[in-house]
XYZ file of C-alpha atoms in Angstrom:
158
model
C 0.000 0.000 0.000
C 1.270 3.438 -0.926
C 1.494 5.803 2.057
C -0.406 9.079 2.010
C 1.685 11.996 0.716
C 1.497 13.887 4.015
C 4.008 16.446 2.741
C 1.305 17.933 0.507
C 0.158 21.134 2.206
C -2.559 20.490 4.826
C -3.048 16.848 3.739
C -5.982 15.142 5.443
C -7.546 11.717 4.929
C -11.254 11.803 5.770
C -11.961 8.146 5.007
C -10.823 5.296 2.754
C -11.967 7.076 -0.424
C -11.755 10.791 0.446
C -8.688 12.966 0.925
C -8.239 16.728 1.081
C -5.387 19.202 1.016
C -4.201 22.660 0.277
C -2.578 23.407 -3.049
C -1.078 20.657 -5.134
C 2.079 20.913 -7.195
C 3.262 19.236 -10.407
C 4.981 16.456 -8.450
C 1.714 15.632 -6.655
C -0.276 14.691 -9.762
C 1.478 11.348 -10.253
C 1.360 10.690 -6.506
C -2.418 11.182 -6.440
C -2.739 8.827 -9.406
C -0.577 6.238 -7.642
C -2.897 6.448 -4.623
C -5.783 5.542 -6.907
C -7.467 8.957 -6.880
C -10.038 8.935 -9.679
C -11.439 12.464 -9.299
C -9.927 15.757 -8.119
C -12.150 18.668 -7.133
C -10.432 22.053 -6.928
C -12.112 24.895 -5.012
C -9.304 27.430 -5.521
C -9.239 30.197 -8.084
C -6.963 29.410 -11.016
C -5.653 32.992 -10.798
C -4.190 32.427 -7.317
C -0.378 32.729 -7.456
C -0.015 29.258 -5.883
C -2.523 27.532 -8.184
C -1.196 24.725 -10.359
C -1.242 25.987 -13.937
C -2.999 23.622 -16.337
C -4.155 21.441 -13.443
C -7.118 19.885 -15.220
C -5.087 18.772 -18.232
C -2.248 17.453 -16.070
C -4.695 15.358 -14.057
C -6.474 14.072 -17.188
C -3.097 12.933 -18.562
C -2.897 10.673 -15.492
C -6.448 9.371 -15.949
C -7.941 11.516 -13.183
C -11.280 13.289 -13.694
C -11.230 16.978 -12.773
C -13.896 19.350 -11.512
C -13.081 23.004 -10.915
C -15.430 24.981 -8.683
C -13.720 28.361 -8.204
C -14.805 29.689 -4.806
C -13.660 33.255 -4.063
C -12.246 33.162 -0.541
C -14.199 36.269 0.396
C -17.502 35.150 -1.164
C -18.545 31.485 -0.844
C -22.137 30.904 -1.962
C -24.819 28.263 -1.700
C -24.355 27.629 -5.434
C -20.681 26.793 -4.793
C -21.695 24.441 -1.991
C -24.332 22.724 -4.162
C -21.794 22.206 -6.971
C -19.295 20.812 -4.440
C -21.867 18.446 -2.992
C -22.861 17.224 -6.455
C -19.214 16.678 -7.439
C -18.315 14.823 -4.224
C -21.390 12.633 -4.473
C -21.018 11.933 -8.208
C -19.709 8.465 -7.495
C -16.338 9.083 -9.140
C -13.976 7.978 -6.431
C -11.667 7.857 -4.692
C -11.858 11.635 -4.601
C -9.341 14.296 -3.571
C -10.635 17.806 -2.845
C -8.278 20.744 -2.486
C -7.935 24.510 -2.488
C -4.878 26.538 -1.488
C -4.826 26.091 2.327
C -7.581 23.446 2.815
C -9.755 26.088 4.466
C -12.506 26.296 1.832
C -12.514 22.499 1.578
C -12.700 21.886 5.328
C -15.599 24.353 5.697
C -17.479 22.724 2.817
C -16.962 19.238 4.274
C -18.102 20.530 7.670
C -21.459 21.478 6.175
C -21.692 18.323 4.053
C -20.949 16.092 7.034
C -23.272 17.967 9.385
C -26.227 18.637 7.089
C -26.214 15.773 4.584
C -24.314 12.875 6.065
C -25.829 12.918 9.541
C -22.551 13.471 11.387
C -22.782 15.041 14.824
C -21.975 18.741 14.705
C -19.105 18.349 17.180
C -17.515 15.577 15.078
C -17.910 17.557 11.849
C -16.414 20.626 13.544
C -13.467 18.631 14.926
C -12.588 17.479 11.400
C -12.791 21.042 10.056
C -10.744 22.425 12.931
C -7.835 20.146 12.087
C -7.332 22.693 9.284
C -8.846 25.912 10.626
C -11.832 27.521 12.268
C -13.298 30.761 10.964
C -14.784 31.419 14.402
C -12.449 33.747 16.261
C -10.016 33.954 13.345
C -8.775 37.489 12.710
C -8.553 37.262 8.904
C -11.067 39.675 7.332
C -12.720 36.831 5.372
C -13.242 34.741 8.518
C -16.505 36.508 9.310
C -17.871 35.544 5.871
C -16.849 31.921 6.455
C -18.309 31.890 9.977
C -21.619 32.939 8.434
C -21.249 30.358 5.671
C -20.696 27.433 8.031
C -23.554 28.614 10.254
C -26.007 28.133 7.354
C -27.921 24.890 7.301
C -29.514 22.928 4.502
C -32.345 21.525 6.586
C -34.551 18.960 4.911
C -32.068 18.284 2.128
C -30.329 15.302 3.677
C -29.188 12.580 1.341
């Protein structure tokens, strides 16, 4: 069995078929393929200075499906969350979801786990907080993210 590439920024294994991280680099594409990743979902903007140029094509060359859902760090929306949920639940797995710092991703999984997968709020929060917590964070965007994670999709459970 190939070990997880824990040197990828903010690497986190959520379960046997789901991993997350911050940005990926050229050298990580082949490593994700070797792990058996079948689908990568990127929540970062392609204009970010640390974004991997040509990411989708590089992944496709390794047989990995690619979904890009650009989520502005200062303006996550319900439409972004719905697209994320659809992509994660598309059945193409194992799946790796990343952004630049694993902050967008961890917040999105917090809501997915809490609202759609029936995970206890405290457990979902503990997973998110391995990466960050917008509550009490002094970044200007943290207030936006605190509001985003406070939203609930009641009645839309899977």
